[in-house]
PDB file of C-alpha atoms in Angstrom:
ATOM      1  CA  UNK S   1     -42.010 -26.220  12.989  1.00 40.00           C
ATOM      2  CA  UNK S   2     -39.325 -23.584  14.451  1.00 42.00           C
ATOM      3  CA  UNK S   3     -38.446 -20.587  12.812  1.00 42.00           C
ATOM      4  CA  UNK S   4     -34.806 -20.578  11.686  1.00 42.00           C
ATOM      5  CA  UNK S   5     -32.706 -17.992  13.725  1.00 45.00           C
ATOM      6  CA  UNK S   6     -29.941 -17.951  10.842  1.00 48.00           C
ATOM      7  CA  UNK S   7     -29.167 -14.652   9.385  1.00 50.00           C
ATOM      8  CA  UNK S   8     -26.712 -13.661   6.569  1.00 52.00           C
ATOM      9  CA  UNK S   9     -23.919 -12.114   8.464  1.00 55.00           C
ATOM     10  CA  UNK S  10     -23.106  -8.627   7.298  1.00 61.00           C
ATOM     11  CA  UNK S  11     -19.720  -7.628   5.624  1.00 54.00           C
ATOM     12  CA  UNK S  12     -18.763  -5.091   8.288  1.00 63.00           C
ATOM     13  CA  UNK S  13     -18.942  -7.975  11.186  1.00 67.00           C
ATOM     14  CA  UNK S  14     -17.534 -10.658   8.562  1.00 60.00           C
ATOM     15  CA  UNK S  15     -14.266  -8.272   8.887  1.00 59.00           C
ATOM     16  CA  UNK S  16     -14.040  -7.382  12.393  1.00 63.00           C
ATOM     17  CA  UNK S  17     -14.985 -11.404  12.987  1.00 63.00           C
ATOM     18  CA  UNK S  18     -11.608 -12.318   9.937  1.00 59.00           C
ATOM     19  CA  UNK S  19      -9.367  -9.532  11.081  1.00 59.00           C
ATOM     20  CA  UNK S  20     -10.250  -9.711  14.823  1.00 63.00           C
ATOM     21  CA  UNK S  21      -9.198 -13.505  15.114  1.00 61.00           C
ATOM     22  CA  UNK S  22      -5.846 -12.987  13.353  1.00 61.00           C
ATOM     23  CA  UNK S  23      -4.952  -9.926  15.493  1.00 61.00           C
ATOM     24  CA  UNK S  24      -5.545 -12.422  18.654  1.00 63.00           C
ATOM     25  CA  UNK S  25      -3.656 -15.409  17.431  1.00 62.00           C
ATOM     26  CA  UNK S  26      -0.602 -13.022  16.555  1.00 60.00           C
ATOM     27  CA  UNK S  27      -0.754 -11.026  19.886  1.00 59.00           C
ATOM     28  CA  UNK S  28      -0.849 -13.721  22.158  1.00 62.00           C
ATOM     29  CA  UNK S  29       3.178 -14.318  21.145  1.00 60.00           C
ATOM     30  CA  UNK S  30       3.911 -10.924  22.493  1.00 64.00           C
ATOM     31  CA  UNK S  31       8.064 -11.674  22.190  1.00 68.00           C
ATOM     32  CA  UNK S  32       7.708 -12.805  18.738  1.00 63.00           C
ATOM     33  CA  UNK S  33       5.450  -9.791  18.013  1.00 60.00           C
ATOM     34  CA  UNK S  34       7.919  -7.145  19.113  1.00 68.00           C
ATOM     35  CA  UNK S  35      10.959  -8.842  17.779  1.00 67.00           C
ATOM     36  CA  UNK S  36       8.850  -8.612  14.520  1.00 65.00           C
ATOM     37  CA  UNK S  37       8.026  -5.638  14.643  1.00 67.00           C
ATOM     38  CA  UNK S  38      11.188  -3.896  15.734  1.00 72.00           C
ATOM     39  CA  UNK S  39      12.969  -5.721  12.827  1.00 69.00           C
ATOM     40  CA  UNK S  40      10.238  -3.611  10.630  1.00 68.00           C
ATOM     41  CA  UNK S  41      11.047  -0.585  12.355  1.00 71.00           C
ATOM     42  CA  UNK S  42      15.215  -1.232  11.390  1.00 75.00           C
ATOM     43  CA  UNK S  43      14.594  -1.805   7.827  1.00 73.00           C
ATOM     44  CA  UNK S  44      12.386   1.296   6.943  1.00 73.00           C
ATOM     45  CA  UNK S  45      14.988   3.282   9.387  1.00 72.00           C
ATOM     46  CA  UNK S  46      17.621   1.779   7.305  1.00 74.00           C
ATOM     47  CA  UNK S  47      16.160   2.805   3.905  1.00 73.00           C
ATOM     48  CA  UNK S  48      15.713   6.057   4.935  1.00 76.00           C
ATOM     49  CA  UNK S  49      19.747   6.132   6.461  1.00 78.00           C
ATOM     50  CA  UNK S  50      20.404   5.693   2.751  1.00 76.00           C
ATOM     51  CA  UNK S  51      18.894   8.951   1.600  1.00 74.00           C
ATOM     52  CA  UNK S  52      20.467  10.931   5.017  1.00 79.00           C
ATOM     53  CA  UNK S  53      23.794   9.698   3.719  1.00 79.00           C
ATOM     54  CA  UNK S  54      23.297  11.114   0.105  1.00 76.00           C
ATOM     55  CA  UNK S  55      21.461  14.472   1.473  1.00 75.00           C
ATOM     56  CA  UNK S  56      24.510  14.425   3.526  1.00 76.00           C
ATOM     57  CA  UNK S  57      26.827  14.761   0.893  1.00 77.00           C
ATOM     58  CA  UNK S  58      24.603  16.760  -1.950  1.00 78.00           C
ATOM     59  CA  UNK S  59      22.993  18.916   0.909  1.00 78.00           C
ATOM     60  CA  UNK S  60      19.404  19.471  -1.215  1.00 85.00           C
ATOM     61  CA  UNK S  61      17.815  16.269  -3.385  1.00 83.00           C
ATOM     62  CA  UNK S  62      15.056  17.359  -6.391  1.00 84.00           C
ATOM     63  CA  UNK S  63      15.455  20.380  -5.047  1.00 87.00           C
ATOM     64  CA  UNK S  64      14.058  19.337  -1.740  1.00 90.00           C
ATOM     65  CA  UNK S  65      16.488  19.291   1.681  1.00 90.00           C
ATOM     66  CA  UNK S  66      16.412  16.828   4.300  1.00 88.00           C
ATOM     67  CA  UNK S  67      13.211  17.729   6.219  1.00 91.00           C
ATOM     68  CA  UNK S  68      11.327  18.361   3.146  1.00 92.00           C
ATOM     69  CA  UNK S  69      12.750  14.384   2.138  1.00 91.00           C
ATOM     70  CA  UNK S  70      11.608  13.143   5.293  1.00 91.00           C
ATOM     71  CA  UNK S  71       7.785  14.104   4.908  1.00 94.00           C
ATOM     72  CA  UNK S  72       8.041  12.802   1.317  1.00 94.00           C
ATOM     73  CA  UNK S  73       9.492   9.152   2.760  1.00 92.00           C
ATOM     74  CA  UNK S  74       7.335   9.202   6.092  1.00 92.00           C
ATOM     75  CA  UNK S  75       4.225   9.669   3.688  1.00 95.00           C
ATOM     76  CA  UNK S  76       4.858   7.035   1.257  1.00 93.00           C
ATOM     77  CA  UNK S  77       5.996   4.830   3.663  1.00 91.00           C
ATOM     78  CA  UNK S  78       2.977   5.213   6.023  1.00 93.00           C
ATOM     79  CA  UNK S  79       0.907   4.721   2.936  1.00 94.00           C
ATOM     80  CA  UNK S  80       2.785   1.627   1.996  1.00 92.00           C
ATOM     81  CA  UNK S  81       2.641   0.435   5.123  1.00 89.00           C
ATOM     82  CA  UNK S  82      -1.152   0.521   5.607  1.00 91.00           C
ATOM     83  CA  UNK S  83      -1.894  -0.831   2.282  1.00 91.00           C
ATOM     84  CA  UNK S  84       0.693  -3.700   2.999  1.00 86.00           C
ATOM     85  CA  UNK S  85      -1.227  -4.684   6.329  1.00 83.00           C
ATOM     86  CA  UNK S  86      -4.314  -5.363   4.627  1.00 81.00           C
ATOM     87  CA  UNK S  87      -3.384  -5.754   0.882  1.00 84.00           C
ATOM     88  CA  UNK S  88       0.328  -7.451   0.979  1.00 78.00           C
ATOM     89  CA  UNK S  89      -0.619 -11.269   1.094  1.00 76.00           C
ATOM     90  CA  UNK S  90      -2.615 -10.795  -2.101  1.00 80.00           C
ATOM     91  CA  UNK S  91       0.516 -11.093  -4.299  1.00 74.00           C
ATOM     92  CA  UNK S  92       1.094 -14.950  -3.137  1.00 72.00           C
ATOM     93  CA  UNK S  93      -2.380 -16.105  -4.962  1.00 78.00           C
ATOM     94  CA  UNK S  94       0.571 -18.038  -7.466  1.00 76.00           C
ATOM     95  CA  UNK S  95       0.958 -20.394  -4.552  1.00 75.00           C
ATOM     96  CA  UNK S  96      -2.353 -21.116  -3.730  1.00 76.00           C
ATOM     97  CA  UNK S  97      -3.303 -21.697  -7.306  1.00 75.00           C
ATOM     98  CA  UNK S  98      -0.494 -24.131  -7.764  1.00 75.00           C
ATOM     99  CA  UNK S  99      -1.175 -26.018  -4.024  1.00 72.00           C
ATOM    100  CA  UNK S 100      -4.797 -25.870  -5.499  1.00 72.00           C
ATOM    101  CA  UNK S 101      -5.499 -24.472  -1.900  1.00 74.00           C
ATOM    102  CA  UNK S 102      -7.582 -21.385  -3.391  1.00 78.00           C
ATOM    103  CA  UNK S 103     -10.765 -23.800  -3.871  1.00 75.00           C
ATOM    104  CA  UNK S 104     -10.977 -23.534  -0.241  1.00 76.00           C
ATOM    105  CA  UNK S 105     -11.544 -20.026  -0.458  1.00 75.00           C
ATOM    106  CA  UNK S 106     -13.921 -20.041  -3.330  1.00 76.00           C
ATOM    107  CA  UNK S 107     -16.522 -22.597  -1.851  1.00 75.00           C
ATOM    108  CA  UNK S 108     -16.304 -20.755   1.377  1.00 70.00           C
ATOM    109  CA  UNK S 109     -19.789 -17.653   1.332  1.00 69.00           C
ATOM    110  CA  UNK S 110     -17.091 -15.233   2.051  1.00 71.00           C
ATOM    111  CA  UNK S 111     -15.484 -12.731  -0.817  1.00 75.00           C
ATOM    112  CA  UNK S 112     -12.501 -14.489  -2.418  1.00 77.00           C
ATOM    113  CA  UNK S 113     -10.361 -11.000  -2.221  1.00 77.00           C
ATOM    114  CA  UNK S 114     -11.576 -10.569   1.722  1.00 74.00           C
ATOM    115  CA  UNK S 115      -9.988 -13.901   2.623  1.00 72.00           C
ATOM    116  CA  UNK S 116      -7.066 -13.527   0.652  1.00 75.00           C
ATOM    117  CA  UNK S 117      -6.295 -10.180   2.590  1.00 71.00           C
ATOM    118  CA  UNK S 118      -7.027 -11.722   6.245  1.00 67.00           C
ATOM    119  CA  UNK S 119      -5.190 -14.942   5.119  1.00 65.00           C
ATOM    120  CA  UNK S 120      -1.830 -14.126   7.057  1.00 62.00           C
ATOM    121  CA  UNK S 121      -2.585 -10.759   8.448  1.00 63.00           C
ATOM    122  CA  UNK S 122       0.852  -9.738   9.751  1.00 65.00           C
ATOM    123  CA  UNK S 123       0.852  -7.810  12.813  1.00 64.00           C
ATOM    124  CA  UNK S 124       4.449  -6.913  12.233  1.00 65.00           C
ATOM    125  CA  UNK S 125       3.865  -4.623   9.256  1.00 70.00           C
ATOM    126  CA  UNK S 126       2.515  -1.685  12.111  1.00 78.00           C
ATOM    127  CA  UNK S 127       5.833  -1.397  12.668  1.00 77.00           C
ATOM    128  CA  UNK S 128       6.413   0.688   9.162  1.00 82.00           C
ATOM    129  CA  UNK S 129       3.034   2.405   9.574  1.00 87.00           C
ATOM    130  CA  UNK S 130       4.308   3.919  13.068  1.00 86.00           C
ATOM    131  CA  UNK S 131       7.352   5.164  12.005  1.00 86.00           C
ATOM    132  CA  UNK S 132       6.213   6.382   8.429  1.00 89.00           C
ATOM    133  CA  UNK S 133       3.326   8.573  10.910  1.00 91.00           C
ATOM    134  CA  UNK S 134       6.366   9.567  13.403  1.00 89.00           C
ATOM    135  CA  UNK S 135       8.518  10.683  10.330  1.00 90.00           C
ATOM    136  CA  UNK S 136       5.802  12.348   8.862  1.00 94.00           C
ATOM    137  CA  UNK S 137       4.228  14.234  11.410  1.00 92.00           C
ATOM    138  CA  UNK S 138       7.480  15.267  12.892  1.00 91.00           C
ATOM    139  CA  UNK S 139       9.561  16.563   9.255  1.00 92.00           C
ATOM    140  CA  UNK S 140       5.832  18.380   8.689  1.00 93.00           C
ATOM    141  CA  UNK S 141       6.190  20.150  12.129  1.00 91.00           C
ATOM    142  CA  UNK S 142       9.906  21.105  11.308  1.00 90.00           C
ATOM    143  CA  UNK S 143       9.881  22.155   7.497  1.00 89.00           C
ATOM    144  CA  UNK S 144       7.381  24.774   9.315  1.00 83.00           C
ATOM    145  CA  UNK S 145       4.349  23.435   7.741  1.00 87.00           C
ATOM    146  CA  UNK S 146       1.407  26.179   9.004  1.00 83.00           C
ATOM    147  CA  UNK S 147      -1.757  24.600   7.453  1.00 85.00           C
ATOM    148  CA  UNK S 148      -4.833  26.343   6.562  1.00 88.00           C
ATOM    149  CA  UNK S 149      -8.303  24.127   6.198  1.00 92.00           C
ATOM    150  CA  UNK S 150      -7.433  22.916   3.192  1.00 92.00           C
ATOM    151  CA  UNK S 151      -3.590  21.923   3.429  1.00 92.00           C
ATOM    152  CA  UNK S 152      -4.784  20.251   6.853  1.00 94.00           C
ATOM    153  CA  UNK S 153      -7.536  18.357   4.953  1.00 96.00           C
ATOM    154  CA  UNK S 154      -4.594  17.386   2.784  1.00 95.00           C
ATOM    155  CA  UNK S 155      -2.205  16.413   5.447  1.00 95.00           C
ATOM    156  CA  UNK S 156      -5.200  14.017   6.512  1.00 95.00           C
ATOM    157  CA  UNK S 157      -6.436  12.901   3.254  1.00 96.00           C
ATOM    158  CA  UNK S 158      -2.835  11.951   1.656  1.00 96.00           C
ATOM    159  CA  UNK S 159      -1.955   9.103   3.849  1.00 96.00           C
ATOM    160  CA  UNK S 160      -5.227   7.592   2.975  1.00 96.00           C
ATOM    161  CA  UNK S 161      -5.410   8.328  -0.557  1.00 96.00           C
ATOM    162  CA  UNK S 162      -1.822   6.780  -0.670  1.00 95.00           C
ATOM    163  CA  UNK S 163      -3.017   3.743   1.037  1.00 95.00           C
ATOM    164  CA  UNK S 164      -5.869   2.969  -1.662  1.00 96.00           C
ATOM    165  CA  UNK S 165      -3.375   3.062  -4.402  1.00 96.00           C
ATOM    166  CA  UNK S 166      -1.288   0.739  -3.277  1.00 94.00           C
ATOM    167  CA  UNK S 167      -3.772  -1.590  -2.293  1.00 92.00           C
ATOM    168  CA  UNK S 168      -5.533  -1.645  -5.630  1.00 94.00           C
ATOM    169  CA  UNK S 169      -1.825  -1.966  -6.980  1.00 93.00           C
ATOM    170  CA  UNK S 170      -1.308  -4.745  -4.826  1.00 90.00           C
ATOM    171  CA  UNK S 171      -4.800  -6.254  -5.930  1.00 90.00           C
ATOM    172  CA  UNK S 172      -3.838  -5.774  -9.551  1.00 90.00           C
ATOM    173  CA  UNK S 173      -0.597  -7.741  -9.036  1.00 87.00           C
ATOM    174  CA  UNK S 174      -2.583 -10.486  -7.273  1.00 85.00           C
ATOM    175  CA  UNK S 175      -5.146 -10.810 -10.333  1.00 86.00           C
ATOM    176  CA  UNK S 176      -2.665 -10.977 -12.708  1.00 85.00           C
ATOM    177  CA  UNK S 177      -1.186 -14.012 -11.140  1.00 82.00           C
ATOM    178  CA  UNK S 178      -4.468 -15.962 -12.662  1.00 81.00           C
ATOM    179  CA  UNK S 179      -2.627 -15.368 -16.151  1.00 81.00           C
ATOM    180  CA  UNK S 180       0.586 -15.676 -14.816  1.00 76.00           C
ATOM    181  CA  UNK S 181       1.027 -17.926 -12.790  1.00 67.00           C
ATOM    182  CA  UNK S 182       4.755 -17.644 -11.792  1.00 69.00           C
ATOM    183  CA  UNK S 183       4.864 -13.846 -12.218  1.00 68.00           C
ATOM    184  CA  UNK S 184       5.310 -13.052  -9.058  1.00 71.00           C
ATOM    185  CA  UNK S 185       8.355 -11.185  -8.995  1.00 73.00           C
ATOM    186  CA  UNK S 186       7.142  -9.860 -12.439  1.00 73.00           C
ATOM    187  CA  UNK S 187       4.463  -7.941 -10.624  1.00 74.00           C
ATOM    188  CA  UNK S 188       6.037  -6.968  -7.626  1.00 75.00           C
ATOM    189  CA  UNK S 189       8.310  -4.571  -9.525  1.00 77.00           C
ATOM    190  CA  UNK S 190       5.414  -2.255 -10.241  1.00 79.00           C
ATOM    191  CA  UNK S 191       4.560  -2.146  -6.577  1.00 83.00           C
ATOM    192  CA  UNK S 192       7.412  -2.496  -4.354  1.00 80.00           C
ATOM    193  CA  UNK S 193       9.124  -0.805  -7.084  1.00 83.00           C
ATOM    194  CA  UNK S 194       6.179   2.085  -7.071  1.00 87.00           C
ATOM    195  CA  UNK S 195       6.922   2.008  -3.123  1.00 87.00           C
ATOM    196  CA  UNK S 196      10.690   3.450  -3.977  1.00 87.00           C
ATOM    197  CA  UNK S 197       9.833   6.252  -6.228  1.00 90.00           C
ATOM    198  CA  UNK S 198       6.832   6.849  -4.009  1.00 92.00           C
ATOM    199  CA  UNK S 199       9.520   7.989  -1.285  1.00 90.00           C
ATOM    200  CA  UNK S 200      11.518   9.291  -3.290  1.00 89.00           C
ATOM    201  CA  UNK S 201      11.317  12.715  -4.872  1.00 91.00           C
ATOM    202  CA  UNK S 202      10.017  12.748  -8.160  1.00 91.00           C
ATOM    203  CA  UNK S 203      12.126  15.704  -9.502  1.00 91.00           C
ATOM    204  CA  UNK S 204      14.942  13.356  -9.021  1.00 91.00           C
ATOM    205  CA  UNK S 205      13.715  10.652 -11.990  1.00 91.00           C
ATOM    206  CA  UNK S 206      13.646  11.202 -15.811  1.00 91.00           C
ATOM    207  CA  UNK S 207      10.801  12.677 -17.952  1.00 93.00           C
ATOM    208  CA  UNK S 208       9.831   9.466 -19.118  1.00 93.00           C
ATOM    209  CA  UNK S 209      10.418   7.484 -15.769  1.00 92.00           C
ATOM    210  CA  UNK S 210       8.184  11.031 -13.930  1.00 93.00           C
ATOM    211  CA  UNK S 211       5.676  10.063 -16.582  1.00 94.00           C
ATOM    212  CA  UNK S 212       5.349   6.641 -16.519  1.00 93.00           C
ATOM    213  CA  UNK S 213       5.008   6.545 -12.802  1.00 93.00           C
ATOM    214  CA  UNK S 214       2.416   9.397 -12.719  1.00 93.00           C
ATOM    215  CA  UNK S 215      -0.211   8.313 -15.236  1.00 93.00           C
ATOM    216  CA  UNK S 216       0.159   3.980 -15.286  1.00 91.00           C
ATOM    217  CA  UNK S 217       1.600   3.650 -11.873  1.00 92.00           C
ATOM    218  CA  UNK S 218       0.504   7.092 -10.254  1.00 94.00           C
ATOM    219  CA  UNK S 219       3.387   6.669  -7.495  1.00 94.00           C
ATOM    220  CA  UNK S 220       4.764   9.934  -7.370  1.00 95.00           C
ATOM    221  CA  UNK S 221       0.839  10.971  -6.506  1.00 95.00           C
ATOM    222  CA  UNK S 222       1.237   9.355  -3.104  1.00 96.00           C
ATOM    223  CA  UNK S 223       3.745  11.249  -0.853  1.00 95.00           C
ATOM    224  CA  UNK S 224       5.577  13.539  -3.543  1.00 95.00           C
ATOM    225  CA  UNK S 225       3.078  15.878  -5.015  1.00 96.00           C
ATOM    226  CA  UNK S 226       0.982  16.181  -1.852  1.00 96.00           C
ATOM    227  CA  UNK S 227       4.640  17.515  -0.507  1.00 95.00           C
ATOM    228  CA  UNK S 228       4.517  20.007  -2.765  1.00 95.00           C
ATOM    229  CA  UNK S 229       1.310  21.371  -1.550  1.00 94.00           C
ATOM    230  CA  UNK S 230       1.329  20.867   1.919  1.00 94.00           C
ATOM    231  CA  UNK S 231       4.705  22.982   1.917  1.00 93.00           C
ATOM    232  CA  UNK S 232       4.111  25.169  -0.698  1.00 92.00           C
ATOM    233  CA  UNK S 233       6.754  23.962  -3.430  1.00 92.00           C
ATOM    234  CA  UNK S 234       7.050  24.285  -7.316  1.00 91.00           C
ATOM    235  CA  UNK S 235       7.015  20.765  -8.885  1.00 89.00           C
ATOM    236  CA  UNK S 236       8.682  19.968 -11.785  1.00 92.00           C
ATOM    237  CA  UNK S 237       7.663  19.198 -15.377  1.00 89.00           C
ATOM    238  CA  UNK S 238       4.337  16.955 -15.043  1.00 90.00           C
ATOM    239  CA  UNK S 239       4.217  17.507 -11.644  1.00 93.00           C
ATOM    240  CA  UNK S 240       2.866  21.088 -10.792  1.00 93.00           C
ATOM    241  CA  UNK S 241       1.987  21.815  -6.989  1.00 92.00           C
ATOM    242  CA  UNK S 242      -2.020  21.464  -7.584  1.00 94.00           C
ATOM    243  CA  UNK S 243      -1.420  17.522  -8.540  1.00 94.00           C
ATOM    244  CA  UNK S 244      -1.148  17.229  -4.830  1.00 94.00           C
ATOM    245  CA  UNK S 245      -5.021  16.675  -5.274  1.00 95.00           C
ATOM    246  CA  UNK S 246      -4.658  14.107  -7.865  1.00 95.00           C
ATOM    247  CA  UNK S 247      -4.405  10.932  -5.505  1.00 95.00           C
ATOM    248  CA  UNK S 248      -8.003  10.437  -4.553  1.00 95.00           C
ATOM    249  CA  UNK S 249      -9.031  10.426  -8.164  1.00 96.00           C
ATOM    250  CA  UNK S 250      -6.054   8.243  -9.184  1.00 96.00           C
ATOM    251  CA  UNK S 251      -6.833   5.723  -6.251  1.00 96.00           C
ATOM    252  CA  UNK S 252     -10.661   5.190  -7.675  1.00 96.00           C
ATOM    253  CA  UNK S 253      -9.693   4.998 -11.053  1.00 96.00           C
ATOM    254  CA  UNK S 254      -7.129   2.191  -9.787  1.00 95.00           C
ATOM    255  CA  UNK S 255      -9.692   0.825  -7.920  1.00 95.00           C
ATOM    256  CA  UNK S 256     -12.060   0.485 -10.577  1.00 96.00           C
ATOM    257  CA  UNK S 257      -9.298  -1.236 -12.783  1.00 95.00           C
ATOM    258  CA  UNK S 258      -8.715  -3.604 -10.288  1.00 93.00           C
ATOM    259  CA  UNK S 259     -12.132  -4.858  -9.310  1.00 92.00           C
ATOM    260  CA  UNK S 260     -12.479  -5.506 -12.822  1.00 94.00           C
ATOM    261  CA  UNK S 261      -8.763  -7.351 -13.141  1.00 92.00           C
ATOM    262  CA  UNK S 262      -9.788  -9.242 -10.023  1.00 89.00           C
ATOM    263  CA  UNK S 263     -13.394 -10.243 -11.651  1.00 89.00           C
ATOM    264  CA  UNK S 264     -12.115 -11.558 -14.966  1.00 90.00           C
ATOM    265  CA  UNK S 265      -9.438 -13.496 -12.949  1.00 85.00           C
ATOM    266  CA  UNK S 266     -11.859 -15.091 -10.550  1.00 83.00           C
ATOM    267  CA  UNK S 267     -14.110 -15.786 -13.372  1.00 83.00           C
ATOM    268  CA  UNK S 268     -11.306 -17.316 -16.094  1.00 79.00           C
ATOM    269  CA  UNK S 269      -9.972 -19.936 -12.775  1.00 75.00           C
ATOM    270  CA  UNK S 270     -11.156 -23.195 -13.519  1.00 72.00           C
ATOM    271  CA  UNK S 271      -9.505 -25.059 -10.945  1.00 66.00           C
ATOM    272  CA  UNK S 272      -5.506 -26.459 -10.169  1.00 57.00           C
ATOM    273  CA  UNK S 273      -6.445 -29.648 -11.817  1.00 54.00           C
ATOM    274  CA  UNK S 274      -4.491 -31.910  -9.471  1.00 48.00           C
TER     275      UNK S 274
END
């Protein structure tokens, strides 16, 4: 009797393999893709009009001027942007659990939270990644940004550090949608609402509102406090320059959170009953 040639594919190629076939589909409507993406491009260019216009009229904003903005909102938004890629379609579980669809998924030998992610990979969220990177890059180059090793490790490690809080935000507000099954909107204010404050300056918010989205929704550790360190500024109360540093940490301890959130969801789902 033969030998079976069947081997357990590995994680890494189950990706590329997930990823890799959504990427195709999407490209091959190249006018759709651009109008897509250049639609992206107007509404994170818009949101960031908004805070020209006030800088235009107040001249400096949490004590930061208009540069020193601009690396603050091309940070967060890159960060945003990358976790949204990979991480955004997580926050519609609701309507698979109510279509009953997300049996599919579980039966499948693939990991629930993988599938979820690849489900409607949308090529038109690049479009805030490249201009978050554009913005950021650039206002670093003009605020006169002259890095040593470490504030260069920074500069590299931010964007990324950003990007894995968001996403396990973004997981978190998937999970809780096993409990809640029509809230949504309900969890989408701690992360799209995390996503404003994280390009805004924090100086600008309360005490309580600074606090609240440093230590449960650590948003002001994405893009704000590494500004302060990369360009050598004084932070404000809770915020001083060194908790530049802080967003690694915060992104595994949000990381950890959510694989556990995710776990106890998974395992409490018993089915749509339809």
């Amino acid at each position: 009797m033969a030998e079976s040639t069947d081997r357990p594919v590995s994680l890494p190629r189950m990706v590329a393999t997930l990823y890799g076939s959504r990427i195709r589909s999407q490209a091959s409507f190249r006018t759709s893709f651009v109008a897509d993406v250049l639609g992206q491009v107007l509404i994170v260019g818009t949101e960031f009009l908004e805070l020209w216009v006030i800088l235009a009229q107040v001249g400096v904003l949490g004590g930061m001027d208009l540069t020193q903005v601009a690396v603050v909102y091309g940070l967060g938004a890159l960060a945003f942007g990358t976790a949204d890629l990979f991480f955004g379609e997580i926050d519609g579980l609701s309507n698979l659990v109510r279509s009953g669809k997300l049996e599919t998924l579980l039966v499948r030998p693939v990991p629930v939270l993988l599938q979820l992610s690849s489900l409607d990979l949308s090529l038109r969220r690049i479009g805030p990644i490249g201009v978050g990177l554009a913005m950021y890059v650039t206002a670093l180059n003009l605020s006169g940004f002259a890095p040593g090793p470490a504030e260069l490790l920074l500069a590299v490690v931010a964007p990324l550090a950003g990007a894995a809080v968001f996403g396990a935000l973004l997981t978190m507000a998937g999970a809780m949608q096993f409990w809640l099954v029509d809230g949504r909107e309900f969890a989408n204010a701690f992360t799209y609402g995390g996503n404003y404050v994280a390009t805004t300056p924090g100086a600008v918010f309360s005490l309580p509102l600074r606090a609240f989205f440093t230590f449960v929704i650590p948003a002001t550790l994405v893009a704000y406090t590494p500004t302060l360190a990369l360009l050598d500024l004084p932070g404000p109360a809770l915020l001083p320059q060194w908790s530049g540093w802080l967003g690694l940490p915060a992104a595994a301890v949000l990381w950890l959170v959510a694989a556990l959130l995710w776990r106890a969801g998974v395992r409490r789902y018993t089915g749509a009953g339809g």
